[in-house]
Amino acid sequence: MPLIDGQGRKHDYLRISVTDRCNLRCIYCMGEEGIEQITHENILSYEEILKVVRAGAELGISKIRVTGGEPLVRKGVVDLIGSITAIPGINDLAMTTNGILLDKYAAKLKQAGLKRVNISLDSMQPEKFNKITRCGKLEQALSGINTAIEFNLHPVKLNVVLMKGINDDEILDFLELARSKPLHVRFIEYMPIGDHDCGYRDHYLPLTYIEEIAAKAGLPLTPVPLPGGAGPAESYTIPGGQGTIGLIHPISKHFCDTCNRLRLTAEGNLKACLYWQDEKSVKPFIDDHKALKKLIQEVLNNKPVEHQMGCDGKCGSLKPGSMRSMSKTGG
Ligand code: SAM
Ligand code: SF4
């Protein structure tokens, strides 16, 4: 029996944030001083995470993404990948990472059963990369990307948050990257999310801008099936491209009607929608397999129809959106 939410949408995808900590401080994700961190006692243990995955898998979850914060800063994450791989019913296991530690971990992750990675890369200019991440070194991220290709964590997808006045001058460079390397470059619209002043108002740009720039440069985007399975990205090729271009537009053309995701935060709260405050802790039910399964279904029964990101309070909602930053929810 598939796992169906209150709106009749089939859910087979669980995204797990294994930590809210990070070795970078991206301007759109958290404030300069970082976030108030979850204490070690309050973070969900790997054993507890595995209990949730087992319950989910019995209900119809088959895809898992391990994310964060930065998943590779949590000790023992390779073992967690191995344990998730062994759970019957899980047939797709991916990770979202900033790539900084991939040189160290890519081989071990592949061996443990990780299928593929999404790597965040918002600039290919060293100084700008350092400014956006507030401390990152571009060469480490690029090296991580090459290592992911080398260890066949395929398809290697790059996540690029498009920011007006910050990286919108690099669109053609990213298109060139997807032409010259087997990389799937996905542009993502800037989301107003979290409690810090995230700069959304100043830097949001709809992704129609990418299509305009590509067309002007004589690089028409031709639609193709999505690499590595379904997802919210519209996928395109460019002439002579080894990789593809993806457009993910949660604001200008949201994809809530086909949403198949459930999220587990680092402290163990199930969230059916990235945007809304609604969340339920798995902790009271963690040792009761049946109750855990019931909770998962309950959370999905109450999943909202759609988010209201970018609405500026004009959509008539009676409840507030979440104040969690992406690093706390798991992007
Ligand atoms: N640390 C990892 C990384 O950066 O890939 C995983 C966690 S990060 C929260 C997951 C994804 O969320 C990244 O691709 C990041 O670019 C995206 N993200 C974070 N804040 C965002 C925002 N305000 N708008 C759009 N995407 C955002
Ligand atoms: Fe860290 Fe990822 Fe957030 Fe950047 S986007 S601060 S790398 S969690």
CSV table of C-alpha atoms and ligand atoms in Angstrom, one decimal:
chain,number,residue,atom,x,y,z
A,1,MET,CA,0.0,0.0,0.0
A,2,PRO,CA,1.5,3.4,-0.9
A,3,LEU,CA,1.8,6.1,1.7
A,4,ILE,CA,-0.8,8.7,0.8
A,5,ASP,CA,-1.3,12.1,2.4
A,6,GLY,CA,-4.5,14.0,3.1
A,7,GLN,CA,-4.5,15.4,-0.4
A,8,GLY,CA,-4.0,12.1,-2.1
A,9,ARG,CA,-0.3,12.7,-2.9
A,10,LYS,CA,1.9,9.5,-2.8
A,11,HIS,CA,4.9,9.9,-0.5
A,12,ASP,CA,8.0,7.7,-1.0
A,13,TYR,CA,10.8,10.2,-0.1
A,14,LEU,CA,12.2,11.0,3.4
A,15,ARG,CA,14.9,13.7,3.8
A,16,ILE,CA,16.9,13.3,7.0
A,17,SER,CA,18.8,16.1,8.6
A,18,VAL,CA,21.6,14.4,10.6
A,19,THR,CA,22.9,17.6,12.1
A,20,ASP,CA,22.2,21.4,12.2
A,21,ARG,CA,25.9,22.1,12.4
A,22,CYS,CA,27.9,23.3,9.4
A,23,ASN,CA,31.5,24.1,8.4
A,24,LEU,CA,30.2,27.0,6.2
A,25,ARG,CA,27.8,30.0,6.9
A,26,CYS,CA,26.1,30.6,3.6
A,27,ILE,CA,24.4,34.0,3.5
A,28,TYR,CA,21.0,32.7,2.4
A,29,CYS,CA,20.9,29.8,4.9
A,30,MET,CA,22.0,31.3,8.3
A,31,GLY,CA,23.3,34.4,10.0
A,32,GLU,CA,27.0,35.2,10.3
A,33,GLU,CA,27.2,34.0,13.8
A,34,GLY,CA,25.7,30.6,12.8
A,35,ILE,CA,22.7,29.2,14.5
A,36,GLU,CA,21.9,28.3,18.0
A,37,GLN,CA,22.9,24.6,18.0
A,38,ILE,CA,21.0,21.6,19.1
A,39,THR,CA,22.8,20.0,22.0
A,40,HIS,CA,24.3,16.5,21.7
A,41,GLU,CA,21.6,15.1,24.1
A,42,ASN,CA,18.8,16.5,22.0
A,43,ILE,CA,20.0,15.4,18.6
A,44,LEU,CA,18.4,12.2,17.3
A,45,SER,CA,20.9,9.3,17.6
A,46,TYR,CA,21.7,7.2,14.6
A,47,GLU,CA,19.9,4.2,16.2
A,48,GLU,CA,16.8,6.4,16.5
A,49,ILE,CA,17.1,7.7,12.9
A,50,LEU,CA,17.2,4.0,11.7
A,51,LYS,CA,14.0,3.2,13.7
A,52,VAL,CA,12.2,6.0,11.8
A,53,VAL,CA,13.6,4.8,8.5
A,54,ARG,CA,12.5,1.2,9.2
A,55,ALA,CA,9.0,2.4,10.0
A,56,GLY,CA,8.9,4.6,6.9
A,57,ALA,CA,10.2,1.8,4.7
A,58,GLU,CA,7.4,-0.5,5.8
A,59,LEU,CA,4.9,2.2,4.9
A,60,GLY,CA,6.3,2.8,1.4
A,61,ILE,CA,9.3,5.1,1.8
A,62,SER,CA,11.9,4.0,-0.7
A,63,LYS,CA,14.1,7.0,-1.2
A,64,ILE,CA,16.2,8.6,1.4
A,65,ARG,CA,18.3,11.8,1.3
A,66,VAL,CA,20.8,12.5,4.1
A,67,THR,CA,21.3,16.2,4.6
A,68,GLY,CA,21.8,18.9,7.2
A,69,GLY,CA,23.4,21.3,8.2
A,70,GLU,CA,26.5,19.7,6.7
A,71,PRO,CA,26.0,15.9,7.0
A,72,LEU,CA,29.7,15.2,6.6
A,73,VAL,CA,30.6,17.0,9.8
A,74,ARG,CA,28.6,14.5,11.9
A,75,LYS,CA,30.9,11.7,13.2
A,76,GLY,CA,29.9,8.2,12.0
A,77,VAL,CA,27.8,9.3,9.0
A,78,VAL,CA,29.4,6.7,6.8
A,79,ASP,CA,28.2,4.0,9.1
A,80,LEU,CA,24.7,5.5,9.0
A,81,ILE,CA,24.8,5.3,5.2
A,82,GLY,CA,25.7,1.6,5.5
A,83,SER,CA,22.9,0.9,7.9
A,84,ILE,CA,20.3,2.7,5.8
A,85,THR,CA,21.4,0.8,2.7
A,86,ALA,CA,20.7,-2.5,4.5
A,87,ILE,CA,17.1,-1.6,5.3
A,88,PRO,CA,14.7,-3.6,3.1
A,89,GLY,CA,12.6,-1.3,0.8
A,90,ILE,CA,15.2,1.5,0.6
A,91,ASN,CA,16.4,1.5,-3.0
A,92,ASP,CA,17.7,5.0,-3.4
A,93,LEU,CA,20.1,6.8,-1.0
A,94,ALA,CA,21.5,10.2,-1.8
A,95,MET,CA,23.2,13.0,0.1
A,96,THR,CA,23.2,16.8,-0.1
A,97,THR,CA,26.6,18.3,0.9
A,98,ASN,CA,28.6,21.4,0.4
A,99,GLY,CA,31.4,19.1,-0.9
A,100,ILE,CA,34.1,20.5,1.4
A,101,LEU,CA,34.8,17.1,3.0
A,102,LEU,CA,34.0,14.9,0.0
A,103,ASP,CA,37.7,14.3,-0.8
A,104,LYS,CA,38.0,12.6,2.5
A,105,TYR,CA,34.7,10.7,2.4
A,106,ALA,CA,33.6,10.0,-1.2
A,107,ALA,CA,35.2,6.6,-1.5
A,108,LYS,CA,33.9,5.4,1.9
A,109,LEU,CA,30.4,6.7,1.2
A,110,LYS,CA,30.3,4.9,-2.2
A,111,GLN,CA,31.5,1.7,-0.5
A,112,ALA,CA,28.9,2.1,2.2
A,113,GLY,CA,26.1,2.2,-0.4
A,114,LEU,CA,25.6,5.9,-1.2
A,115,LYS,CA,24.3,6.2,-4.7
A,116,ARG,CA,24.7,9.9,-5.5
A,117,VAL,CA,25.3,13.4,-4.2
A,118,ASN,CA,24.0,16.9,-4.7
A,119,ILE,CA,26.7,19.5,-4.1
A,120,SER,CA,26.0,23.1,-3.4
A,121,LEU,CA,28.1,25.5,-5.5
A,122,ASP,CA,26.9,29.1,-5.9
A,123,SER,CA,30.0,30.6,-7.5
A,124,MET,CA,33.0,29.6,-9.5
A,125,GLN,CA,34.9,32.7,-8.4
A,126,PRO,CA,37.1,32.0,-5.4
A,127,GLU,CA,36.5,35.4,-3.7
A,128,LYS,CA,32.8,35.4,-4.3
A,129,PHE,CA,32.5,31.8,-3.1
A,130,ASN,CA,34.3,32.8,0.1
A,131,LYS,CA,31.9,35.8,0.5
A,132,ILE,CA,28.7,33.7,-0.1
A,133,THR,CA,29.8,30.9,2.3
A,134,ARG,CA,31.5,33.5,4.6
A,135,CYS,CA,34.5,31.2,5.0
A,136,GLY,CA,34.6,28.5,2.3
A,137,LYS,CA,37.5,27.8,-0.1
A,138,LEU,CA,36.4,27.2,-3.7
A,139,GLU,CA,39.2,24.8,-4.4
A,140,GLN,CA,38.0,22.4,-1.7
A,141,ALA,CA,34.5,22.4,-3.1
A,142,LEU,CA,35.7,21.9,-6.7
A,143,SER,CA,38.0,19.1,-5.6
A,144,GLY,CA,35.1,17.5,-3.8
A,145,ILE,CA,33.0,17.7,-7.0
A,146,ASN,CA,35.8,16.0,-9.0
A,147,THR,CA,36.1,13.3,-6.4
A,148,ALA,CA,32.4,12.6,-6.5
A,149,ILE,CA,32.6,12.2,-10.3
A,150,GLU,CA,35.7,10.0,-9.9
A,151,PHE,CA,33.9,7.7,-7.4
A,152,ASN,CA,30.8,7.6,-9.6
A,153,LEU,CA,28.4,9.1,-7.2
A,154,HIS,CA,26.3,9.6,-10.3
A,155,PRO,CA,24.4,11.6,-11.4
A,156,VAL,CA,26.5,14.3,-9.6
A,157,LYS,CA,24.1,17.3,-9.3
A,158,LEU,CA,25.2,20.8,-8.4
A,159,ASN,CA,22.7,23.1,-6.5
A,160,VAL,CA,23.1,26.8,-7.4
A,161,VAL,CA,20.9,29.3,-5.6
A,162,LEU,CA,20.4,32.1,-8.0
A,163,MET,CA,21.0,35.5,-6.4
A,164,LYS,CA,20.4,38.8,-8.1
A,165,GLY,CA,23.4,41.0,-7.9
A,166,ILE,CA,25.5,38.2,-6.5
A,167,ASN,CA,25.9,35.3,-8.9
A,168,ASP,CA,23.5,36.2,-11.8
A,169,ASP,CA,26.6,37.2,-13.8
A,170,GLU,CA,27.8,33.6,-13.7
A,171,ILE,CA,24.9,31.9,-15.4
A,172,LEU,CA,26.8,31.3,-18.7
A,173,ASP,CA,29.8,29.9,-16.7
A,174,PHE,CA,27.5,27.4,-15.0
A,175,LEU,CA,25.9,26.5,-18.4
A,176,GLU,CA,29.4,25.9,-19.7
A,177,LEU,CA,30.2,23.7,-16.7
A,178,ALA,CA,27.2,21.5,-17.6
A,179,ARG,CA,28.4,21.4,-21.3
A,180,SER,CA,31.9,20.4,-20.5
A,181,LYS,CA,31.5,18.0,-17.6
A,182,PRO,CA,29.0,15.3,-16.7
A,183,LEU,CA,27.4,17.5,-14.1
A,184,HIS,CA,23.7,18.3,-13.6
A,185,VAL,CA,23.6,22.0,-12.8
A,186,ARG,CA,20.4,22.9,-11.0
A,187,PHE,CA,19.4,26.5,-10.4
A,188,ILE,CA,17.2,27.0,-7.4
A,189,GLU,CA,15.1,30.0,-6.6
A,190,TYR,CA,16.1,31.9,-3.4
A,191,MET,CA,13.6,31.0,-0.7
A,192,PRO,CA,12.6,33.3,2.2
A,193,ILE,CA,13.2,30.9,4.9
A,194,GLY,CA,14.5,31.0,8.5
A,195,ASP,CA,14.6,33.7,11.1
A,196,HIS,CA,17.7,35.6,10.0
A,197,ASP,CA,17.5,38.5,7.6
A,198,CYS,CA,18.2,36.3,4.6
A,199,GLY,CA,18.3,38.9,1.9
A,200,TYR,CA,15.4,37.3,-0.1
A,201,ARG,CA,13.8,40.7,-0.9
A,202,ASP,CA,17.0,42.1,-2.4
A,203,HIS,CA,18.3,39.0,-4.2
A,204,TYR,CA,15.4,36.8,-5.3
A,205,LEU,CA,15.2,36.3,-9.1
A,206,PRO,CA,12.7,34.0,-10.9
A,207,LEU,CA,14.3,31.3,-12.9
A,208,THR,CA,12.8,32.6,-16.2
A,209,TYR,CA,15.9,34.7,-16.1
A,210,ILE,CA,18.1,31.7,-16.8
A,211,GLU,CA,16.0,30.8,-19.9
A,212,GLU,CA,16.4,34.5,-21.1
A,213,ILE,CA,20.2,34.5,-20.7
A,214,ALA,CA,20.6,31.1,-22.3
A,215,ALA,CA,18.4,32.1,-25.3
A,216,LYS,CA,20.3,35.4,-25.7
A,217,ALA,CA,23.6,33.4,-25.7
A,218,GLY,CA,22.2,31.1,-28.5
A,219,LEU,CA,22.0,28.1,-26.1
A,220,PRO,CA,18.4,27.0,-26.2
A,221,LEU,CA,17.3,24.8,-23.3
A,222,THR,CA,15.7,21.6,-24.6
A,223,PRO,CA,13.6,19.6,-22.1
A,224,VAL,CA,14.8,16.1,-21.3
A,225,PRO,CA,13.7,13.4,-18.7
A,226,LEU,CA,15.2,14.0,-15.3
A,227,PRO,CA,18.6,12.4,-14.5
A,228,GLY,CA,18.4,10.0,-11.5
A,229,GLY,CA,14.7,9.9,-11.1
A,230,ALA,CA,11.8,12.1,-10.4
A,231,GLY,CA,12.1,15.4,-8.5
A,232,PRO,CA,10.9,19.0,-8.7
A,233,ALA,CA,13.6,20.1,-11.2
A,234,GLU,CA,12.6,20.7,-14.8
A,235,SER,CA,15.5,19.3,-16.8
A,236,TYR,CA,17.1,20.6,-20.0
A,237,THR,CA,20.1,19.9,-22.3
A,238,ILE,CA,22.1,22.5,-24.0
A,239,PRO,CA,23.8,21.9,-27.4
A,240,GLY,CA,26.8,19.6,-26.9
A,241,GLY,CA,26.2,19.2,-23.2
A,242,GLN,CA,27.7,16.3,-21.3
A,243,GLY,CA,25.5,17.2,-18.3
A,244,THR,CA,22.1,18.8,-18.0
A,245,ILE,CA,20.5,22.0,-16.6
A,246,GLY,CA,17.8,21.8,-13.9
A,247,LEU,CA,15.4,24.6,-12.9
A,248,ILE,CA,13.8,24.4,-9.5
A,249,HIS,CA,11.3,27.2,-8.9
A,250,PRO,CA,9.6,26.8,-5.5
A,251,ILE,CA,8.4,30.4,-5.6
A,252,SER,CA,7.5,31.4,-9.2
A,253,LYS,CA,6.0,28.0,-10.1
A,254,HIS,CA,5.7,25.8,-7.0
A,255,PHE,CA,5.4,22.1,-7.3
A,256,CYS,CA,3.3,21.4,-4.1
A,257,ASP,CA,0.7,19.4,-6.1
A,258,THR,CA,3.3,16.7,-6.8
A,259,CYS,CA,5.2,16.9,-3.5
A,260,ASN,CA,6.3,13.4,-2.3
A,261,ARG,CA,8.6,14.5,0.6
A,262,LEU,CA,8.6,14.1,4.3
A,263,ARG,CA,11.4,15.6,6.4
A,264,LEU,CA,13.0,14.5,9.7
A,265,THR,CA,14.8,17.3,11.5
A,266,ALA,CA,18.0,16.8,13.4
A,267,GLU,CA,16.3,16.8,16.8
A,268,GLY,CA,13.7,14.3,15.6
A,269,ASN,CA,10.7,16.3,14.3
A,270,LEU,CA,8.7,15.1,11.4
A,271,LYS,CA,7.8,17.9,9.0
A,272,ALA,CA,5.5,17.3,6.1
A,273,CYS,CA,6.1,20.7,4.5
A,274,LEU,CA,9.4,22.7,4.5
A,275,TYR,CA,7.5,26.0,5.0
A,276,TRP,CA,4.9,25.6,7.7
A,277,GLN,CA,5.6,25.4,11.5
A,278,ASP,CA,3.7,22.1,11.9
A,279,GLU,CA,6.0,19.4,13.1
A,280,LYS,CA,5.7,16.4,15.4
A,281,SER,CA,8.5,14.8,17.5
A,282,VAL,CA,9.2,11.1,17.0
A,283,LYS,CA,10.9,10.9,20.4
A,284,PRO,CA,7.8,9.8,22.5
A,285,PHE,CA,7.2,6.9,20.0
A,286,ILE,CA,10.7,5.9,19.2
A,287,ASP,CA,10.6,2.5,20.8
A,288,ASP,CA,7.1,1.6,19.6
A,289,HIS,CA,7.3,0.6,16.0
A,290,LYS,CA,3.6,0.5,15.5
A,291,ALA,CA,3.1,4.0,17.1
A,292,LEU,CA,5.9,5.4,14.9
A,293,LYS,CA,4.2,4.2,11.8
A,294,LYS,CA,0.9,5.7,13.0
A,295,LEU,CA,2.7,9.0,13.7
A,296,ILE,CA,4.2,9.1,10.2
A,297,GLN,CA,0.7,8.6,8.6
A,298,GLU,CA,-0.8,11.2,10.9
A,299,VAL,CA,1.7,13.8,10.0
A,300,LEU,CA,1.0,13.1,6.3
A,301,ASN,CA,-2.8,13.2,6.9
A,302,ASN,CA,-2.3,16.8,8.0
A,303,LYS,CA,0.1,17.9,5.3
A,304,PRO,CA,-0.9,21.3,4.0
A,305,VAL,CA,-2.1,21.7,0.5
A,306,GLU,CA,0.8,24.1,-0.4
A,307,HIS,CA,3.4,26.4,1.1
A,308,GLN,CA,3.0,30.2,0.9
A,309,MET,CA,6.7,31.2,0.5
A,310,GLY,CA,7.2,34.6,-1.0
A,311,CYS,CA,3.5,35.6,-0.3
A,312,ASP,CA,4.4,38.4,2.1
A,313,GLY,CA,1.3,37.6,4.3
A,314,LYS,CA,-1.0,38.4,1.4
A,315,CYS,CA,-2.2,34.9,0.8
A,316,GLY,CA,-4.7,35.0,3.6
A,317,SER,CA,-3.1,32.3,5.8
A,318,LEU,CA,-4.2,32.2,9.4
A,319,LYS,CA,-0.9,30.6,10.6
A,320,PRO,CA,2.7,31.7,10.5
A,321,GLY,CA,5.4,30.0,8.4
A,322,SER,CA,8.3,28.2,10.0
A,323,MET,CA,11.2,30.3,11.4
A,324,ARG,CA,13.6,27.4,11.0
A,325,SER,CA,16.5,28.0,8.6
A,326,MET,CA,17.3,25.4,6.0
A,327,SER,CA,20.2,24.2,8.0
A,328,LYS,CA,17.9,23.3,10.9
A,329,THR,CA,15.2,21.7,8.7
A,330,GLY,CA,17.4,19.9,6.3
A,331,GLY,CA,17.4,21.2,2.7
B,1,SAM,N1,25.1,21.7,3.7
B,1,SAM,C1,24.6,21.0,2.6
B,1,SAM,C2,24.6,21.9,1.4
B,1,SAM,O1,24.8,23.1,1.5
B,1,SAM,O2,24.4,21.3,0.3
B,1,SAM,C3,23.2,20.5,2.9
B,1,SAM,C4,22.2,21.3,3.6
B,1,SAM,S1,21.7,22.8,2.7
B,1,SAM,C5,20.6,23.5,3.9
B,1,SAM,C6,20.7,22.1,1.5
B,1,SAM,C7,20.4,23.0,0.3
B,1,SAM,O3,19.5,24.0,0.8
B,1,SAM,C8,21.6,23.6,-0.3
B,1,SAM,O4,21.6,23.3,-1.7
B,1,SAM,C9,21.3,25.1,-0.2
B,1,SAM,O5,21.8,25.8,-1.3
B,1,SAM,C10,19.8,25.1,0.0
B,1,SAM,N2,19.3,26.3,0.6
B,1,SAM,C11,19.6,26.8,1.9
B,1,SAM,N3,19.0,27.9,2.2
B,1,SAM,C12,18.3,28.3,1.0
B,1,SAM,C13,17.5,29.4,0.6
B,1,SAM,N4,17.2,30.4,1.5
B,1,SAM,N5,16.9,29.4,-0.6
B,1,SAM,C14,17.2,28.3,-1.5
B,1,SAM,N6,18.0,27.3,-1.2
B,1,SAM,C15,18.5,27.2,0.0
B,2,SF4,FE1,25.9,25.0,5.5
B,2,SF4,FE2,24.6,24.0,3.5
B,2,SF4,FE3,23.5,26.0,5.0
B,2,SF4,FE4,25.6,26.5,3.4
B,2,SF4,S1,23.6,25.8,2.7
B,2,SF4,S2,25.4,27.1,5.5
B,2,SF4,S3,26.7,24.6,3.5
B,2,SF4,S4,23.9,24.0,5.6
